[in-house]
Amino acid sequence: MTNFSELNISESTLKSVKRMGFEEATPIQEGTIKFAMEGRDIIGQAQTGTGKTAAFGIPLVEKIDPKSPNIQGLIIAPTRELAIQVSEELYKIGQDKRVKILSVYGGQEIGRQIRALKNNPHVIVGTPGRILDHINRRTLKLENVQTLILDEADEMLNMGFIEDINTIMESVPPERQTLLFSATMPTPIRKIAEKFMKTPEVVKIQSKEMTVENIEQFFVKSHEREKFDILSRVINVHQPELAIIFGRTKRRVDELSHALSIRGYLAEGIHGDLSQAKRMSVLRQFKENKIDILVATDVAARGLDISGVTHVYNYDIPQDPESYVHRIGRTGRAGKSGVAVTFVTPREMGYLRIVEETTKKRMSPLRPPSSDEALIGQQRLAVESLAEMVDKNNIGDYRAFATELLEKYEAVDVIAAALKSMTREPSDTPVSISEERPLPARKERSGGGGRSGGGGYKGNNRSSGGRSSSGSGRSSDRGPSRRTGGRDGSSSSSREGSASRGGRPRTSSRREN
DNA sequence: AAAAAAG
């Protein structure tokens, strides 16, 4: 372990770092700061939560001349939220040295940014689209940039920014220092590194920090229409302090957050169609614990560093396993433990296996709690918060009323009544969540086909005839490989028997509610 | 097929 004071950092920066509560450098910080202060180019392989921002932020701030009016550092980040987060942390690191940081990103009035740019910031943090926009408007002068940093480079690749990145990098003087951070190193990123970097030092942190070892991973096999009720029960049993629920689409997120609010949870949604102001306010409320549950699309899956997230729920299993790793990585951070629960419909079980192959870890099946268990969870919660109020002597002047009650009733009855009034009974308020189009059944190396549309709806519809919605019966293109393998069809499982209580034979009576 | 990011 290295202490920051051993890293040749200037007094002013050290002071800021101390104020932020940092004492010892994390592995990525130790490795990066040492080489970066020597002016070396660096490839850092690490995810957020490892102290990455300070790893490049400290040497960047060290290099800034606060008396110069020029932009000396440029940082490119994949999402707006990440750009904001990075600029906030850089501001703290550079506070004592009076380094001026400016973030530029889409969704914010560009005139305001242009005015702010005239205020001679030293460091720009931005998203690719808006940075390019400013370059084209000639409102962003990059000819004095000495340090260029790519944060989450592989994410920017995934999001299709690779061309933008190339263009931006070409607009920065070649005799600069370049730091590139990426969790993985796919070929296009490697190419960028070869093209734009000078004999970079590679700083890789041990795989231990990059995996998900302190996260307990569960899955719940559940049909689409049962998901929400099971989710509420699981939440009531888990009693998460801070939870993120991921949904697959923006619409899904809207409906879920609305439904949760109806049932009395403090939940808000966040996705890319909301105004930037709304996105920021939701995130801030979540960080300040004003809401307990953040419902999100993958906009919140990557990079965001929100401390204290105890549970992650994947209401829909993510398509690609990488997304899964990013999502559950929002919990179990900074050495704390976390819980991740993933809902998976029977026909999506193939995706689950793929995820498990990627993480090299099996998920444990989670039995959906009964409504009784959910209630007990709520009651426990009431007991805890009552006890906490007593412990903290947070009783105000209710003692007189308590005495009054005790003249008439048994103490135990009074307390029981108080507990009951604090308990949220499982609500049966109806909520509506649209059925999500199921993920396409995983195709196994089918060679042929390739006609547009990919015949998505190839479900395991028994051919029960009945005008399945919207006609257009394209039953002709039944794939060549209708496999019979482990389909659950008759679901011989018999555990979690409570789910199908009424034992209704699943005949053709679809859609009757 | 969805989401992110420039409007």
Short mmCIF file of C-alpha atoms (C1' of nucleotides) in Angstrom, two decimals:
data_model
loop_
_atom_site.label_atom_id
_atom_site.label_comp_id
_atom_site.label_asym_id
_atom_site.label_seq_id
_atom_site.Cartn_x
_atom_site.Cartn_y
_atom_site.Cartn_z
CA MET A 1 0.00 0.00 0.00
CA THR A 2 1.29 3.38 -0.95
CA ASN A 3 0.25 6.55 0.75
CA PHE A 4 -0.45 9.53 -1.47
CA SER A 5 2.21 11.49 0.36
CA GLU A 6 4.82 9.12 -1.09
CA LEU A 7 3.84 9.85 -4.67
CA ASN A 8 5.58 13.18 -5.24
CA ILE A 9 2.33 15.06 -5.38
CA SER A 10 2.39 18.81 -4.74
CA GLU A 11 1.20 20.27 -1.46
CA SER A 12 -1.94 21.83 -2.86
CA THR A 13 -3.12 18.67 -4.60
CA LEU A 14 -2.26 16.56 -1.60
CA LYS A 15 -4.39 18.84 0.50
CA SER A 16 -7.36 18.42 -1.83
CA VAL A 17 -6.88 14.67 -1.92
CA LYS A 18 -6.79 14.50 1.86
CA ARG A 19 -9.93 16.56 2.09
CA MET A 20 -11.63 14.06 -0.18
CA GLY A 21 -10.81 11.42 2.39
CA PHE A 22 -8.17 9.59 0.38
CA GLU A 23 -5.19 8.27 2.26
CA GLU A 24 -3.86 5.26 0.47
CA ALA A 25 -3.62 4.92 -3.28
CA THR A 26 -5.59 2.10 -4.89
CA PRO A 27 -3.62 -0.20 -7.21
CA ILE A 28 -4.67 1.60 -10.36
CA GLN A 29 -3.81 4.95 -8.81
CA GLU A 30 -0.44 3.80 -7.66
CA GLY A 31 0.47 2.44 -11.07
CA THR A 32 -0.96 5.28 -13.10
CA ILE A 33 0.19 8.26 -11.08
CA LYS A 34 3.81 7.16 -11.00
CA PHE A 35 4.15 6.78 -14.78
CA ALA A 36 1.87 9.65 -15.68
CA MET A 37 3.92 12.09 -13.63
CA GLU A 38 6.91 11.06 -15.70
CA GLY A 39 4.97 12.11 -18.76
CA ARG A 40 4.41 8.60 -20.06
CA ASP A 41 1.41 7.50 -22.11
CA ILE A 42 -0.68 4.96 -20.25
CA ILE A 43 -3.20 2.28 -21.00
CA GLY A 44 -5.14 1.56 -17.85
CA GLN A 45 -7.24 -1.55 -17.67
CA ALA A 46 -9.73 -1.04 -14.90
CA GLN A 47 -13.36 -0.43 -14.22
CA THR A 48 -14.92 2.36 -12.24
CA GLY A 49 -15.03 1.94 -8.54
CA THR A 50 -11.32 1.24 -8.56
CA GLY A 51 -10.38 4.87 -8.14
CA LYS A 52 -9.80 5.41 -11.82
CA THR A 53 -10.83 9.05 -11.94
CA ALA A 54 -8.30 10.12 -9.34
CA ALA A 55 -5.73 7.92 -11.06
CA PHE A 56 -5.74 10.18 -14.09
CA GLY A 57 -7.12 13.24 -12.31
CA ILE A 58 -4.21 13.73 -9.94
CA PRO A 59 -1.43 13.73 -12.56
CA LEU A 60 -3.61 15.83 -14.84
CA VAL A 61 -4.16 18.48 -12.19
CA GLU A 62 -0.47 18.40 -11.34
CA LYS A 63 0.40 19.30 -14.90
CA ILE A 64 -2.01 22.21 -15.24
CA ASP A 65 -0.68 25.75 -15.17
CA PRO A 66 -3.52 27.64 -13.50
CA LYS A 67 -2.15 30.99 -14.65
CA SER A 68 -2.47 30.06 -18.31
CA PRO A 69 -5.77 30.87 -20.00
CA ASN A 70 -5.51 27.84 -22.30
CA ILE A 71 -7.31 24.54 -22.32
CA GLN A 72 -4.61 22.09 -21.30
CA GLY A 73 -6.53 18.89 -20.69
CA LEU A 74 -9.33 17.11 -22.54
CA ILE A 75 -11.28 14.14 -21.23
CA ILE A 76 -13.73 12.17 -23.32
CA ALA A 77 -16.38 10.04 -21.61
CA PRO A 78 -19.15 7.86 -23.06
CA THR A 79 -22.21 9.20 -21.25
CA ARG A 80 -23.33 12.56 -19.99
CA GLU A 81 -23.66 11.38 -16.42
CA LEU A 82 -20.16 10.02 -16.43
CA ALA A 83 -18.80 13.27 -17.83
CA ILE A 84 -20.53 15.20 -15.07
CA GLN A 85 -19.28 12.80 -12.43
CA VAL A 86 -15.70 13.02 -13.67
CA SER A 87 -15.76 16.80 -13.80
CA GLU A 88 -17.08 16.97 -10.25
CA GLU A 89 -14.27 14.81 -8.99
CA LEU A 90 -11.65 16.73 -10.94
CA TYR A 91 -12.99 19.94 -9.49
CA LYS A 92 -12.36 18.59 -6.03
CA ILE A 93 -8.87 17.41 -6.86
CA GLY A 94 -7.94 20.73 -8.44
CA GLN A 95 -9.69 22.91 -5.92
CA ASP A 96 -6.67 24.12 -3.98
CA LYS A 97 -4.74 24.75 -7.15
CA ARG A 98 -7.72 26.63 -8.58
CA VAL A 99 -7.96 24.54 -11.70
CA LYS A 100 -11.01 25.41 -13.73
CA ILE A 101 -12.96 22.44 -15.05
CA LEU A 102 -15.79 22.64 -17.55
CA SER A 103 -18.03 19.83 -18.69
CA VAL A 104 -19.66 19.96 -22.11
CA TYR A 105 -22.30 17.47 -23.18
CA GLY A 106 -25.47 17.22 -25.19
CA GLY A 107 -28.82 18.20 -23.83
CA GLN A 108 -27.46 21.36 -22.31
CA GLU A 109 -27.95 24.70 -23.95
CA ILE A 110 -24.95 25.21 -26.19
CA GLY A 111 -24.93 29.00 -25.85
CA ARG A 112 -24.33 28.62 -22.17
CA GLN A 113 -21.42 26.30 -22.82
CA ILE A 114 -19.95 28.70 -25.35
CA ARG A 115 -20.06 31.50 -22.80
CA ALA A 116 -18.48 29.24 -20.20
CA LEU A 117 -15.72 28.36 -22.65
CA LYS A 118 -14.83 32.04 -22.88
CA ASN A 119 -14.13 31.93 -19.18
CA ASN A 120 -10.83 30.13 -19.92
CA PRO A 121 -11.26 26.72 -18.34
CA HIS A 122 -8.13 24.58 -18.02
CA VAL A 123 -9.75 21.20 -18.44
CA ILE A 124 -12.70 20.09 -20.56
CA VAL A 125 -14.68 16.95 -19.80
CA GLY A 126 -17.24 15.99 -22.41
CA THR A 127 -19.14 13.48 -24.46
CA PRO A 128 -18.04 12.85 -28.05
CA GLY A 129 -20.98 14.39 -29.87
CA ARG A 130 -20.91 17.73 -28.13
CA ILE A 131 -17.12 18.00 -28.18
CA LEU A 132 -17.20 17.53 -31.94
CA ASP A 133 -19.98 20.06 -32.21
CA HIS A 134 -17.82 22.63 -30.44
CA ILE A 135 -14.82 21.77 -32.56
CA ASN A 136 -16.84 22.34 -35.71
CA ARG A 137 -18.17 25.64 -34.39
CA ARG A 138 -14.61 26.64 -33.54
CA THR A 139 -15.70 27.35 -30.00
CA LEU A 140 -13.32 24.81 -28.52
CA LYS A 141 -9.62 25.59 -28.96
CA LEU A 142 -7.56 22.49 -28.48
CA GLU A 143 -4.18 23.60 -29.82
CA ASN A 144 -2.69 23.89 -26.34
CA VAL A 145 -3.95 20.59 -24.97
CA GLN A 146 -1.13 18.67 -23.33
CA THR A 147 -3.08 15.79 -21.85
CA LEU A 148 -5.79 13.78 -23.56
CA ILE A 149 -7.74 11.18 -21.62
CA LEU A 150 -10.16 8.59 -22.92
CA ASP A 151 -12.37 7.21 -20.19
CA GLU A 152 -14.21 3.91 -20.69
CA ALA A 153 -12.85 3.60 -24.20
CA ASP A 154 -14.48 0.24 -24.87
CA GLU A 155 -17.86 1.68 -24.01
CA MET A 156 -17.37 4.44 -26.51
CA LEU A 157 -16.56 1.79 -29.06
CA ASN A 158 -19.71 -0.16 -28.18
CA MET A 159 -21.76 2.96 -28.59
CA GLY A 160 -20.39 3.63 -32.04
CA PHE A 161 -18.24 6.65 -31.24
CA ILE A 162 -15.03 5.30 -32.63
CA GLU A 163 -15.07 7.62 -35.65
CA ASP A 164 -15.80 10.63 -33.46
CA ILE A 165 -12.94 9.68 -31.19
CA ASN A 166 -10.60 9.49 -34.13
CA THR A 167 -11.65 12.93 -35.32
CA ILE A 168 -11.31 14.48 -31.90
CA MET A 169 -7.90 12.95 -31.33
CA GLU A 170 -6.71 14.33 -34.62
CA SER A 171 -7.71 17.81 -33.51
CA VAL A 172 -5.38 17.68 -30.53
CA PRO A 173 -1.65 18.38 -30.99
CA PRO A 174 0.29 15.14 -31.42
CA GLU A 175 2.97 16.07 -28.90
CA ARG A 176 0.69 15.47 -25.97
CA GLN A 177 0.35 12.87 -23.28
CA THR A 178 -2.41 10.34 -23.82
CA LEU A 179 -4.07 8.21 -21.16
CA LEU A 180 -6.53 5.56 -22.24
CA PHE A 181 -8.76 3.67 -19.83
CA SER A 182 -10.74 0.65 -20.84
CA ALA A 183 -12.04 -2.42 -19.07
CA THR A 184 -11.31 -4.57 -22.11
CA MET A 185 -9.00 -4.13 -25.08
CA PRO A 186 -10.84 -5.10 -28.27
CA THR A 187 -9.01 -4.67 -31.58
CA PRO A 188 -10.37 -1.23 -32.57
CA ILE A 189 -9.26 0.18 -29.22
CA ARG A 190 -5.85 -1.40 -29.66
CA LYS A 191 -5.65 0.28 -33.04
CA ILE A 192 -6.45 3.66 -31.56
CA ALA A 193 -3.71 3.08 -29.03
CA GLU A 194 -1.19 2.18 -31.74
CA LYS A 195 -2.15 5.14 -33.86
CA PHE A 196 -2.25 7.81 -31.21
CA MET A 197 -0.04 6.71 -28.34
CA LYS A 198 3.69 6.63 -27.80
CA THR A 199 5.05 3.43 -26.23
CA PRO A 200 2.33 3.33 -23.63
CA GLU A 201 2.86 1.78 -20.27
CA VAL A 202 0.14 -0.76 -19.54
CA VAL A 203 -1.27 -0.65 -16.03
CA LYS A 204 -3.55 -3.57 -15.36
CA ILE A 205 -5.15 -4.17 -12.07
CA GLN A 206 -5.52 -7.66 -10.76
CA SER A 207 -8.51 -9.53 -12.02
CA LYS A 208 -9.70 -9.80 -8.47
CA GLU A 209 -10.72 -6.17 -8.41
CA MET A 210 -12.33 -6.43 -11.81
CA THR A 211 -14.69 -9.25 -11.10
CA VAL A 212 -17.82 -9.52 -9.12
CA GLU A 213 -16.66 -11.66 -6.26
CA ASN A 214 -18.38 -9.91 -3.44
CA ILE A 215 -21.73 -9.91 -5.20
CA GLU A 216 -24.18 -12.68 -4.43
CA GLN A 217 -25.92 -13.54 -7.66
CA PHE A 218 -29.41 -15.00 -7.91
CA PHE A 219 -31.88 -15.62 -10.66
CA VAL A 220 -35.65 -15.96 -10.51
CA LYS A 221 -37.33 -17.98 -13.19
CA SER A 222 -40.60 -16.26 -13.75
CA HIS A 223 -43.17 -15.65 -16.40
CA GLU A 224 -43.50 -12.14 -17.67
CA ARG A 225 -46.79 -11.36 -15.99
CA GLU A 226 -45.66 -12.58 -12.57
CA LYS A 227 -42.52 -10.52 -12.54
CA PHE A 228 -43.83 -7.42 -10.89
CA ASP A 229 -45.51 -9.13 -7.97
CA ILE A 230 -42.46 -11.25 -7.36
CA LEU A 231 -40.28 -8.19 -7.56
CA SER A 232 -42.30 -6.37 -4.92
CA ARG A 233 -42.15 -9.34 -2.63
CA VAL A 234 -38.44 -9.81 -3.10
CA ILE A 235 -37.90 -6.15 -2.32
CA ASN A 236 -40.01 -6.43 0.81
CA VAL A 237 -37.98 -9.39 1.98
CA HIS A 238 -34.59 -7.91 1.08
CA GLN A 239 -35.35 -4.45 2.34
CA PRO A 240 -32.61 -2.89 0.26
CA GLU A 241 -31.17 0.34 1.54
CA LEU A 242 -30.47 1.50 -1.98
CA ALA A 243 -31.47 -0.49 -5.04
CA ILE A 244 -31.25 -0.15 -8.78
CA ILE A 245 -33.76 -1.94 -10.99
CA PHE A 246 -32.75 -2.29 -14.61
CA GLY A 247 -35.35 -2.57 -17.34
CA ARG A 248 -34.79 -3.29 -20.99
CA THR A 249 -36.52 -0.32 -22.57
CA LYS A 250 -37.32 3.26 -21.76
CA ARG A 251 -41.03 2.51 -21.73
CA ARG A 252 -40.43 -0.34 -19.37
CA VAL A 253 -38.57 1.96 -17.00
CA ASP A 254 -41.40 4.49 -17.04
CA GLU A 255 -43.99 1.86 -16.28
CA LEU A 256 -41.95 0.17 -13.60
CA SER A 257 -41.12 3.35 -11.70
CA HIS A 258 -44.72 4.44 -11.91
CA ALA A 259 -45.98 1.08 -10.70
CA LEU A 260 -43.52 1.06 -7.82
CA SER A 261 -44.61 4.54 -6.78
CA ILE A 262 -48.22 3.41 -6.80
CA ARG A 263 -47.32 0.60 -4.47
CA GLY A 264 -45.68 3.03 -2.11
CA TYR A 265 -41.99 2.70 -2.86
CA LEU A 266 -39.77 5.72 -3.20
CA ALA A 267 -38.74 5.09 -6.78
CA GLU A 268 -37.78 7.21 -9.77
CA GLY A 269 -36.85 6.30 -13.30
CA ILE A 270 -33.94 7.44 -15.43
CA HIS A 271 -33.37 6.97 -19.15
CA GLY A 272 -32.12 8.78 -22.19
CA ASP A 273 -35.42 10.31 -23.24
CA LEU A 274 -35.75 12.35 -20.09
CA SER A 275 -34.47 15.88 -20.07
CA GLN A 276 -30.95 16.28 -18.86
CA ALA A 277 -32.19 18.32 -15.93
CA LYS A 278 -34.50 15.49 -14.89
CA ARG A 279 -31.76 12.91 -15.27
CA MET A 280 -29.50 14.93 -13.02
CA SER A 281 -32.13 15.58 -10.39
CA VAL A 282 -33.11 11.91 -10.21
CA LEU A 283 -29.50 10.90 -9.84
CA ARG A 284 -28.93 13.50 -7.18
CA GLN A 285 -31.99 12.38 -5.22
CA PHE A 286 -30.74 8.83 -5.37
CA LYS A 287 -27.27 9.78 -4.19
CA GLU A 288 -28.75 11.77 -1.34
CA ASN A 289 -30.98 8.83 -0.43
CA LYS A 290 -34.14 10.81 -1.07
CA ILE A 291 -35.29 7.89 -3.16
CA ASP A 292 -34.54 4.25 -2.37
CA ILE A 293 -35.01 2.74 -5.77
CA LEU A 294 -33.60 3.89 -9.06
CA VAL A 295 -35.25 2.34 -12.09
CA ALA A 296 -32.98 2.62 -15.09
CA THR A 297 -32.14 1.59 -18.60
CA ASP A 298 -28.56 0.77 -19.39
CA VAL A 299 -27.83 4.49 -19.28
CA ALA A 300 -27.00 3.87 -15.64
CA ALA A 301 -25.30 0.54 -16.14
CA ARG A 302 -21.84 1.77 -16.85
CA GLY A 303 -19.37 3.88 -15.05
CA LEU A 304 -21.64 5.58 -12.58
CA ASP A 305 -20.16 5.54 -9.15
CA ILE A 306 -22.96 5.60 -6.66
CA SER A 307 -21.90 4.42 -3.28
CA GLY A 308 -24.04 2.32 -1.02
CA VAL A 309 -26.10 0.45 -3.62
CA THR A 310 -26.98 -2.75 -1.79
CA HIS A 311 -29.12 -4.51 -4.40
CA VAL A 312 -29.35 -4.66 -8.16
CA TYR A 313 -32.44 -6.17 -9.78
CA ASN A 314 -32.49 -7.04 -13.44
CA TYR A 315 -36.18 -6.95 -14.22
CA ASP A 316 -35.19 -8.10 -17.67
CA ILE A 317 -32.13 -10.16 -18.30
CA PRO A 318 -29.73 -8.10 -20.41
CA GLN A 319 -29.06 -9.22 -23.93
CA ASP A 320 -25.35 -9.21 -23.79
CA PRO A 321 -23.39 -10.58 -20.90
CA GLU A 322 -21.13 -7.54 -20.76
CA SER A 323 -24.08 -5.41 -19.90
CA TYR A 324 -24.88 -7.80 -17.09
CA VAL A 325 -21.44 -7.42 -15.60
CA HIS A 326 -21.67 -3.65 -15.76
CA ARG A 327 -25.11 -3.57 -14.24
CA ILE A 328 -24.40 -5.72 -11.23
CA GLY A 329 -21.12 -3.88 -10.81
CA ARG A 330 -23.15 -0.95 -9.45
CA THR A 331 -23.33 -2.86 -6.19
CA GLY A 332 -20.71 -4.62 -4.11
CA ARG A 333 -18.34 -1.69 -4.46
CA ALA A 334 -15.55 -0.47 -2.27
CA GLY A 335 -15.19 -3.81 -0.56
CA LYS A 336 -18.82 -3.98 0.50
CA SER A 337 -21.02 -6.90 -0.37
CA GLY A 338 -23.93 -6.72 -2.75
CA VAL A 339 -26.84 -8.76 -4.01
CA ALA A 340 -27.95 -9.11 -7.62
CA VAL A 341 -31.20 -10.72 -8.69
CA THR A 342 -32.02 -11.39 -12.32
CA PHE A 343 -35.49 -12.21 -13.61
CA VAL A 344 -35.52 -14.63 -16.45
CA THR A 345 -38.44 -16.08 -18.35
CA PRO A 346 -38.37 -19.76 -19.24
CA ARG A 347 -37.49 -19.13 -22.84
CA GLU A 348 -34.64 -16.83 -21.88
CA MET A 349 -32.83 -19.47 -19.88
CA GLY A 350 -30.30 -19.75 -22.69
CA TYR A 351 -29.22 -16.16 -22.03
CA LEU A 352 -28.74 -16.97 -18.40
CA ARG A 353 -26.30 -19.73 -19.26
CA ILE A 354 -24.36 -17.41 -21.53
CA VAL A 355 -24.08 -14.88 -18.74
CA GLU A 356 -22.87 -17.55 -16.38
CA GLU A 357 -20.23 -18.65 -18.86
CA THR A 358 -18.99 -15.09 -19.03
CA THR A 359 -18.83 -14.47 -15.32
CA LYS A 360 -17.61 -18.01 -14.68
CA LYS A 361 -19.99 -18.16 -11.82
CA ARG A 362 -23.28 -19.91 -11.36
CA MET A 363 -26.24 -17.95 -10.14
CA SER A 364 -28.34 -19.52 -7.44
CA PRO A 365 -32.02 -20.00 -8.05
CA LEU A 366 -34.09 -17.77 -5.83
CA ARG A 367 -37.46 -19.06 -4.77
CA PRO A 368 -40.02 -16.31 -5.11
CA PRO A 369 -41.12 -15.32 -1.64
CA SER A 370 -44.72 -15.89 -0.64
CA SER A 371 -46.84 -12.92 0.26
CA ASP A 372 -46.58 -13.99 3.89
CA GLU A 373 -42.82 -13.88 3.75
CA ALA A 374 -43.02 -10.47 2.15
CA LEU A 375 -45.25 -9.29 4.95
CA ILE A 376 -42.89 -10.62 7.58
CA GLY A 377 -40.13 -8.66 5.88
CA GLN A 378 -42.15 -5.50 6.18
CA GLN A 379 -42.95 -6.19 9.79
CA ARG A 380 -39.29 -6.71 10.59
CA LEU A 381 -38.57 -3.40 8.94
CA ALA A 382 -41.15 -1.70 11.13
CA VAL A 383 -39.61 -3.26 14.22
CA GLU A 384 -36.18 -2.05 13.21
CA SER A 385 -37.20 1.48 12.51
CA LEU A 386 -39.18 1.69 15.72
CA ALA A 387 -36.17 0.44 17.66
CA GLU A 388 -33.97 2.91 15.84
CA MET A 389 -36.23 5.77 16.80
CA VAL A 390 -35.96 4.77 20.42
CA ASP A 391 -32.20 4.31 20.19
CA LYS A 392 -31.73 7.72 18.70
CA ASN A 393 -34.22 9.16 21.14
CA ASN A 394 -36.02 10.52 18.15
CA ILE A 395 -39.33 10.60 19.93
CA GLY A 396 -40.05 14.27 20.16
CA ASP A 397 -42.78 15.13 22.63
CA TYR A 398 -44.82 12.04 22.01
CA ARG A 399 -44.18 10.76 25.51
CA ALA A 400 -47.22 12.47 26.92
CA PHE A 401 -49.42 10.77 24.37
CA ALA A 402 -47.80 7.46 25.10
CA THR A 403 -48.51 7.87 28.79
CA GLU A 404 -52.08 8.72 27.97
CA LEU A 405 -52.46 5.53 25.93
CA LEU A 406 -50.87 3.42 28.61
CA GLU A 407 -53.44 4.48 31.13
CA LYS A 408 -56.00 2.69 29.08
CA TYR A 409 -54.19 -0.13 27.24
CA GLU A 410 -51.56 -2.79 27.68
CA ALA A 411 -48.13 -1.61 26.55
CA VAL A 412 -47.73 -4.60 24.30
CA ASP A 413 -50.95 -3.81 22.49
CA VAL A 414 -49.99 -0.22 21.97
CA ILE A 415 -46.62 -1.13 20.52
CA ALA A 416 -48.18 -3.76 18.30
CA ALA A 417 -50.62 -1.20 16.97
CA ALA A 418 -47.79 1.24 16.30
CA LEU A 419 -45.92 -1.46 14.41
CA LYS A 420 -48.97 -2.32 12.38
CA SER A 421 -49.47 1.27 11.41
CA MET A 422 -45.88 1.39 10.20
CA THR A 423 -46.14 -1.77 8.17
CA ARG A 424 -46.90 -1.56 4.53
CA GLU A 425 -49.29 -4.36 3.82
CA PRO A 426 -48.67 -6.03 0.52
CA SER A 427 -50.65 -3.90 -1.81
CA ASP A 428 -52.93 -5.32 -4.40
CA THR A 429 -53.31 -2.04 -6.19
CA PRO A 430 -53.45 -3.08 -9.77
CA VAL A 431 -50.56 -1.88 -11.85
CA SER A 432 -50.04 -2.29 -15.52
CA ILE A 433 -46.77 -3.22 -17.08
CA SER A 434 -46.78 -3.88 -20.78
CA GLU A 435 -45.56 -7.20 -21.96
CA GLU A 436 -42.13 -6.79 -23.34
CA ARG A 437 -41.41 -8.39 -26.63
CA PRO A 438 -39.36 -11.43 -25.59
CA LEU A 439 -35.76 -11.63 -26.54
CA PRO A 440 -35.30 -13.65 -29.66
CA ALA A 441 -34.59 -17.22 -28.73
CA ARG A 442 -30.88 -17.66 -28.91
CA LYS A 443 -29.98 -18.98 -32.29
CA GLU A 444 -27.28 -21.56 -32.50
CA ARG A 445 -24.95 -21.03 -35.39
CA SER A 446 -27.70 -21.15 -37.98
CA GLY A 447 -25.92 -20.71 -41.24
CA GLY A 448 -28.56 -19.75 -43.72
CA GLY A 449 -31.59 -17.55 -43.65
CA GLY A 450 -30.49 -13.99 -43.28
CA ARG A 451 -33.60 -12.48 -44.72
CA SER A 452 -34.43 -9.23 -43.13
CA GLY A 453 -36.29 -9.17 -39.90
CA GLY A 454 -34.82 -12.41 -38.83
CA GLY A 455 -38.22 -13.96 -38.13
CA GLY A 456 -38.25 -12.79 -34.57
CA TYR A 457 -41.50 -14.23 -33.39
CA LYS A 458 -40.63 -17.81 -33.63
CA GLY A 459 -41.96 -18.63 -30.21
CA ASN A 460 -42.85 -22.02 -28.95
CA ASN A 461 -46.39 -21.37 -29.93
CA ARG A 462 -48.13 -24.57 -30.21
CA SER A 463 -50.04 -24.32 -33.40
CA SER A 464 -53.29 -23.79 -31.66
CA GLY A 465 -54.60 -21.94 -34.60
CA GLY A 466 -56.58 -19.09 -33.14
CA ARG A 467 -55.76 -15.85 -34.92
CA SER A 468 -52.79 -14.93 -32.85
CA SER A 469 -52.84 -11.21 -32.72
CA SER A 470 -52.58 -9.17 -35.85
CA GLY A 471 -52.78 -11.94 -38.35
CA SER A 472 -50.00 -11.92 -40.91
CA GLY A 473 -49.55 -15.57 -40.25
CA ARG A 474 -46.06 -16.15 -41.40
CA SER A 475 -45.98 -19.70 -40.29
CA SER A 476 -44.13 -20.60 -43.42
CA ASP A 477 -40.66 -19.72 -42.25
CA ARG A 478 -40.28 -22.22 -39.52
CA GLY A 479 -36.59 -22.49 -39.00
CA PRO A 480 -34.81 -25.64 -39.93
CA SER A 481 -33.65 -26.38 -36.45
CA ARG A 482 -36.62 -26.49 -34.15
CA ARG A 483 -34.69 -27.99 -31.33
CA THR A 484 -36.29 -29.92 -28.61
CA GLY A 485 -33.53 -29.93 -26.05
CA GLY A 486 -34.22 -28.74 -22.56
CA ARG A 487 -37.22 -26.61 -23.27
CA ASP A 488 -39.23 -26.50 -20.19
CA GLY A 489 -42.51 -27.07 -21.91
CA SER A 490 -44.14 -29.11 -19.29
CA SER A 491 -42.17 -27.54 -16.48
CA SER A 492 -41.65 -30.58 -14.39
CA SER A 493 -40.00 -28.54 -11.75
CA SER A 494 -42.51 -28.59 -8.92
CA ARG A 495 -40.43 -26.43 -6.70
CA GLU A 496 -41.86 -23.03 -6.02
CA GLY A 497 -45.20 -24.74 -6.14
CA SER A 498 -46.95 -21.69 -4.84
CA ALA A 499 -46.65 -19.92 -8.14
CA SER A 500 -49.31 -21.75 -10.02
CA ARG A 501 -51.72 -22.08 -7.22
CA GLY A 502 -54.94 -22.63 -9.01
CA GLY A 503 -53.43 -25.43 -10.98
CA ARG A 504 -55.16 -24.19 -14.03
CA PRO A 505 -54.45 -26.39 -16.99
CA ARG A 506 -52.72 -24.24 -19.51
CA THR A 507 -54.93 -24.75 -22.44
CA SER A 508 -55.50 -22.46 -25.30
CA SER A 509 -57.37 -19.89 -23.29
CA ARG A 510 -54.96 -17.09 -23.81
CA ARG A 511 -55.57 -13.46 -23.08
CA GLU A 512 -58.75 -13.57 -21.22
CA ASN A 513 -58.40 -10.92 -18.58
"C1'" DA B 1 -33.72 -5.41 -30.96
"C1'" DA B 2 -32.51 -1.51 -27.41
"C1'" DA B 3 -29.86 1.94 -25.62
"C1'" DA B 4 -26.48 5.72 -25.66
"C1'" DA B 5 -24.94 10.40 -28.05
"C1'" DA B 6 -25.75 15.94 -31.72
"C1'" DG B 7 -29.99 18.37 -32.94
#
